[in-house]
Short mmCIF file of C-alpha atoms in Angstrom, two decimals:
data_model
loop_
_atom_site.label_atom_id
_atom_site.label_comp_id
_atom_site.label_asym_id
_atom_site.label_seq_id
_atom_site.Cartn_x
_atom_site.Cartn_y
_atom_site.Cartn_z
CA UNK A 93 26.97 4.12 -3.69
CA UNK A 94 26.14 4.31 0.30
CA UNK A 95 27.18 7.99 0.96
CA UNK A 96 23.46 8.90 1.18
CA UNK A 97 22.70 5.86 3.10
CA UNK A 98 23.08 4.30 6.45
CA UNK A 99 23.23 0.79 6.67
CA UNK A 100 22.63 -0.80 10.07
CA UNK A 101 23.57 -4.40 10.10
CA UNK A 102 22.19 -7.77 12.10
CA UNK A 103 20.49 -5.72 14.20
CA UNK A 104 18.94 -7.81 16.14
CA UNK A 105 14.63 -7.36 16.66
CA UNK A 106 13.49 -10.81 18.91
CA UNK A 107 13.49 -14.31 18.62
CA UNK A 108 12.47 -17.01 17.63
CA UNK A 109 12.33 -20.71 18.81
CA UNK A 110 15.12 -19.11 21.78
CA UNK A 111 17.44 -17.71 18.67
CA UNK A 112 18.04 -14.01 18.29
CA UNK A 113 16.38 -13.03 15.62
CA UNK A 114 17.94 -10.29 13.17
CA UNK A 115 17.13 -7.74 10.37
CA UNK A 116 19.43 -4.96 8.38
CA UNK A 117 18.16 -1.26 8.50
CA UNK A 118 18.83 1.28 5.87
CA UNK A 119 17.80 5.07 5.99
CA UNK A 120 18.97 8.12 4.47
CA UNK A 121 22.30 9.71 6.49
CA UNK A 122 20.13 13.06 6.69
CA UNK A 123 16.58 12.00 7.61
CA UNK A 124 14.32 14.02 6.41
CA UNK A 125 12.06 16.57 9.07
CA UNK A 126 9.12 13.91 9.69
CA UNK A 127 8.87 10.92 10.77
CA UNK A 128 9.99 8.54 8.13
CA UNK A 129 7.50 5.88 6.70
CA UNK A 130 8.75 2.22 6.49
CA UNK A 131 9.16 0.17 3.91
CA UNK A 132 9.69 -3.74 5.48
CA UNK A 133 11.37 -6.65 2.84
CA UNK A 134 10.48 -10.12 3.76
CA UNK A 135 13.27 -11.57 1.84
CA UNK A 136 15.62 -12.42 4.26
CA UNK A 137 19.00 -10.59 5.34
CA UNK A 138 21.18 -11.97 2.17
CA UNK A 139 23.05 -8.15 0.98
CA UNK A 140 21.69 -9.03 -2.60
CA UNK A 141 18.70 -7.14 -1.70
CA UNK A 142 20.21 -4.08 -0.63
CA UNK A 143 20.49 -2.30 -3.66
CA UNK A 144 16.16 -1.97 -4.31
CA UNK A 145 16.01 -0.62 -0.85
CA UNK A 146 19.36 1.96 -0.88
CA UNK A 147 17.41 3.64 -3.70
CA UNK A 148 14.06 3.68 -1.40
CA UNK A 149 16.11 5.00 1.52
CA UNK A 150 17.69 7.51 -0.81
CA UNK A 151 13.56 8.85 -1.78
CA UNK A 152 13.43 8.87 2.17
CA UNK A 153 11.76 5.99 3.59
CA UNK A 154 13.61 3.50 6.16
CA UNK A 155 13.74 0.05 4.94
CA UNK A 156 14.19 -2.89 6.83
CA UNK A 157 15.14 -6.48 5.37
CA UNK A 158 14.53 -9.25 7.78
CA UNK A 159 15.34 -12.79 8.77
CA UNK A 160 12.87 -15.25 9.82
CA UNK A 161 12.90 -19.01 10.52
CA UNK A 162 12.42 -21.53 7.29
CA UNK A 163 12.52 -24.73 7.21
CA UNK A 164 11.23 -28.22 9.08
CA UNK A 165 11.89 -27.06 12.71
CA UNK A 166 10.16 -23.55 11.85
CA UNK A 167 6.84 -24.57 10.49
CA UNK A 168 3.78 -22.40 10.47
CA UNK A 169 3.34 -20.13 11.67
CA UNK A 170 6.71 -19.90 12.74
CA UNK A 171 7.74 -17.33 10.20
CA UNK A 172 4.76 -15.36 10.38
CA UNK A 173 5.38 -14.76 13.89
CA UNK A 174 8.94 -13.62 13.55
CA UNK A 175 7.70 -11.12 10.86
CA UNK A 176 5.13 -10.47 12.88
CA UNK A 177 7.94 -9.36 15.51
CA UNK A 178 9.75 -7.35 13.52
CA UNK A 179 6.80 -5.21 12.87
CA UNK A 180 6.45 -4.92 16.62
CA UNK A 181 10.40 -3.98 17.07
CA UNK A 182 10.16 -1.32 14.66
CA UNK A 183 7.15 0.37 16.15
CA UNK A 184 8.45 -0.05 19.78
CA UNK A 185 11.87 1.96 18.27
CA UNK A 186 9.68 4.42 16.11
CA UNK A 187 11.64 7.62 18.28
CA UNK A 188 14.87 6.00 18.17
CA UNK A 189 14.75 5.41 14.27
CA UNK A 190 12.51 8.37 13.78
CA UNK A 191 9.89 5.95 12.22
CA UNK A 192 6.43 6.77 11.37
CA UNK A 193 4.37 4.18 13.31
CA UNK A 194 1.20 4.45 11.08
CA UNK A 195 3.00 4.21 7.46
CA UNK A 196 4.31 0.63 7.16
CA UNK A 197 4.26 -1.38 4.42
CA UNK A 198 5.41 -4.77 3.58
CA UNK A 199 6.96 -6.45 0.62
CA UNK A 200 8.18 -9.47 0.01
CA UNK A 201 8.49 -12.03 -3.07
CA UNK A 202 7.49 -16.00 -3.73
CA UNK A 203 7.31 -17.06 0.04
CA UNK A 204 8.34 -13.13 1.28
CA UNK A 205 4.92 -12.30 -0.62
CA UNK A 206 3.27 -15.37 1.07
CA UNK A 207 4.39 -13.47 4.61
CA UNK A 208 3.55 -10.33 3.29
CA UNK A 209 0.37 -11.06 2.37
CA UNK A 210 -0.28 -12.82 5.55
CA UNK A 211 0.88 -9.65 7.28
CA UNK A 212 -1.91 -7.70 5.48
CA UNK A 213 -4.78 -10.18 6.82
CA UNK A 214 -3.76 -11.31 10.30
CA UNK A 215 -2.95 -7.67 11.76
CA UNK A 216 -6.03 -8.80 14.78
CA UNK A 217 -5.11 -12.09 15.06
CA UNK A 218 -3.88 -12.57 18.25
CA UNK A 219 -2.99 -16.32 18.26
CA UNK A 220 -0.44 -15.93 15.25
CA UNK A 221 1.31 -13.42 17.34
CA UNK A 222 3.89 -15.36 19.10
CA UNK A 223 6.25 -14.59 21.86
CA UNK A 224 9.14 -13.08 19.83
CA UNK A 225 9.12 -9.47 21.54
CA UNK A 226 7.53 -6.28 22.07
CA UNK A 227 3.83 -7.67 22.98
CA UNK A 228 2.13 -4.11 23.50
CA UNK A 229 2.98 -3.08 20.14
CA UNK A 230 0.38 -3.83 16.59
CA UNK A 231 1.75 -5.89 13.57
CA UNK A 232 -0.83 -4.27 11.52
CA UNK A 233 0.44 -2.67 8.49
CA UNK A 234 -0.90 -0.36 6.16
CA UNK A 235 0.11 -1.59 2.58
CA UNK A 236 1.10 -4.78 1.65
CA UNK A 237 2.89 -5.64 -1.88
CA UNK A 238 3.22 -9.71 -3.15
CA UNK A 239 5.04 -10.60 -5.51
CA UNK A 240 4.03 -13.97 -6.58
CA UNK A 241 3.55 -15.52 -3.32
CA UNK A 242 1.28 -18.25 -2.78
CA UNK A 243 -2.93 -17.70 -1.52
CA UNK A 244 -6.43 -18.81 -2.33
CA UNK A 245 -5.77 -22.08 -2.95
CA UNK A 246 -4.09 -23.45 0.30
CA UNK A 247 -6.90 -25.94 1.08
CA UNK A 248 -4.91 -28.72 2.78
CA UNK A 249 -2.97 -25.74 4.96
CA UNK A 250 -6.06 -23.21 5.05
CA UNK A 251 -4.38 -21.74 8.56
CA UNK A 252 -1.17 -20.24 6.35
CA UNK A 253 -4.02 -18.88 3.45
CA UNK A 254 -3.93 -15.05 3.28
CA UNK A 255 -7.17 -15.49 2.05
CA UNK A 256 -8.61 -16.90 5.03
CA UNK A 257 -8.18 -14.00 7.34
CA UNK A 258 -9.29 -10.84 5.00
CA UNK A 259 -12.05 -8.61 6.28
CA UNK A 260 -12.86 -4.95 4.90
CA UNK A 261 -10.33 -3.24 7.31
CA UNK A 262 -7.29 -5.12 5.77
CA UNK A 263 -4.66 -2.57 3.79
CA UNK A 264 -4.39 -2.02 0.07
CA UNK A 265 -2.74 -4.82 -1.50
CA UNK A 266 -0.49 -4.38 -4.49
CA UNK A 267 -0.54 -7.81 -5.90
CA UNK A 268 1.65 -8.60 -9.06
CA UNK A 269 2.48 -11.73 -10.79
CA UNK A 270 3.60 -13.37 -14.11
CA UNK A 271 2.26 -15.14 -16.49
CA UNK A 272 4.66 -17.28 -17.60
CA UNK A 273 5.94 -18.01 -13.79
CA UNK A 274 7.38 -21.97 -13.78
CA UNK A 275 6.87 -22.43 -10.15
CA UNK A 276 3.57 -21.12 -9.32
CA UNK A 277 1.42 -20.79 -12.20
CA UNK A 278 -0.71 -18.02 -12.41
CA UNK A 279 -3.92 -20.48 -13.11
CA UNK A 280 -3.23 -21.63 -8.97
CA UNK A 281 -2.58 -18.01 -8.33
CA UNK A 282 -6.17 -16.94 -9.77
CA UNK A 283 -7.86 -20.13 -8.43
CA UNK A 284 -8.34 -21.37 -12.14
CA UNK A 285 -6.95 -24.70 -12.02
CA UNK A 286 -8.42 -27.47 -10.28
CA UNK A 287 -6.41 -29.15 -7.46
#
């Protein structure tokens, strides 16, 4: 199934709270002439999302899929600054990857699409930068794709609300989400319900 596809594991692109911090890289074994536009997962580095991203890297983008930290000890904006990082990484080894530094785009799903979406608004932001790596590089991207992550109704958290931050120079967002979604309804999603 790889024979098209190189598959660069752990490789690791700062850190975070002093631990390394680590994303897998796919692109196709015979890059194409130009620079390659990148396609970043915010998913985390489990191999169950390879296979969406070997058939991207097969069209001739390089994908990344990266880890960030979760949990109690890695509030926000903890993971926004480790995704933040990995934007960096990648643009600072655009010649060694052959990346195009001006075509990124982010995608991510349920709290990925929260991180992606945050990526797509805070690209100017310098205090949610952190101190992961690769300072005089952007995090700005230029398309951003959610999947059913969470914004517009964060009142109690406003700092981690997408919505907060947009302003008319923000990317295109692809935003998609389903109606029938158990865990976060699409009434919060549109800001119909109440809270």
């Amino acid at each position: 199934m790889l024979s098209d596809v190189e598959v660069i594991v752990d490789l690791e692109y700062g850190t975070g709270g002093g631990e390394p911090l680590k994303m897998h890289l796919l692109r196709p074994k015979s890059p194409p002439a130009q620079p390659m536009p990148v396609v970043v997962f915010v998913g985390g580095t489990d191999k169950r999302v390879l296979p969406p991203l070997v058939r991207l890297a097969q069209r001739g983008y390089c994908c990344a899929t990266i880890g960030f930290r979760i949990g109690e000890k890695a509030t926000f904006p903890a993971p926004l600054e480790d995704c933040k990082c990995a934007i960096r990484f990648l643009r600072a080894k655009a010649a060694v990857y052959r990346l195009n530094p001006d075509r990124i785009a982010v995608w991510g799903p349920s709290a990925g699409g929260h991180l992606a979406a945050l990526l797509g608004t805070t690209g100017d932001i310098k205090e949610l930068e952190g101190r992961g790596g690769w300072p005089e590089h952007s995090s700005r991207v230029q398309a951003v794709v959610d999947w059913f992550g969470l914004s517009g109704y964060l009142r109690e958290v406003a700092e981690a609300d997408p919505v907060k931050y947009v302003t008319s120079d923000d990317p295109p967002f692809l935003i998609m989400h389903g109606d029938k979604d158990p865990v976060v309804p699409l009434q919060i999603r549109s800001g119909s319900t109440q809270r």
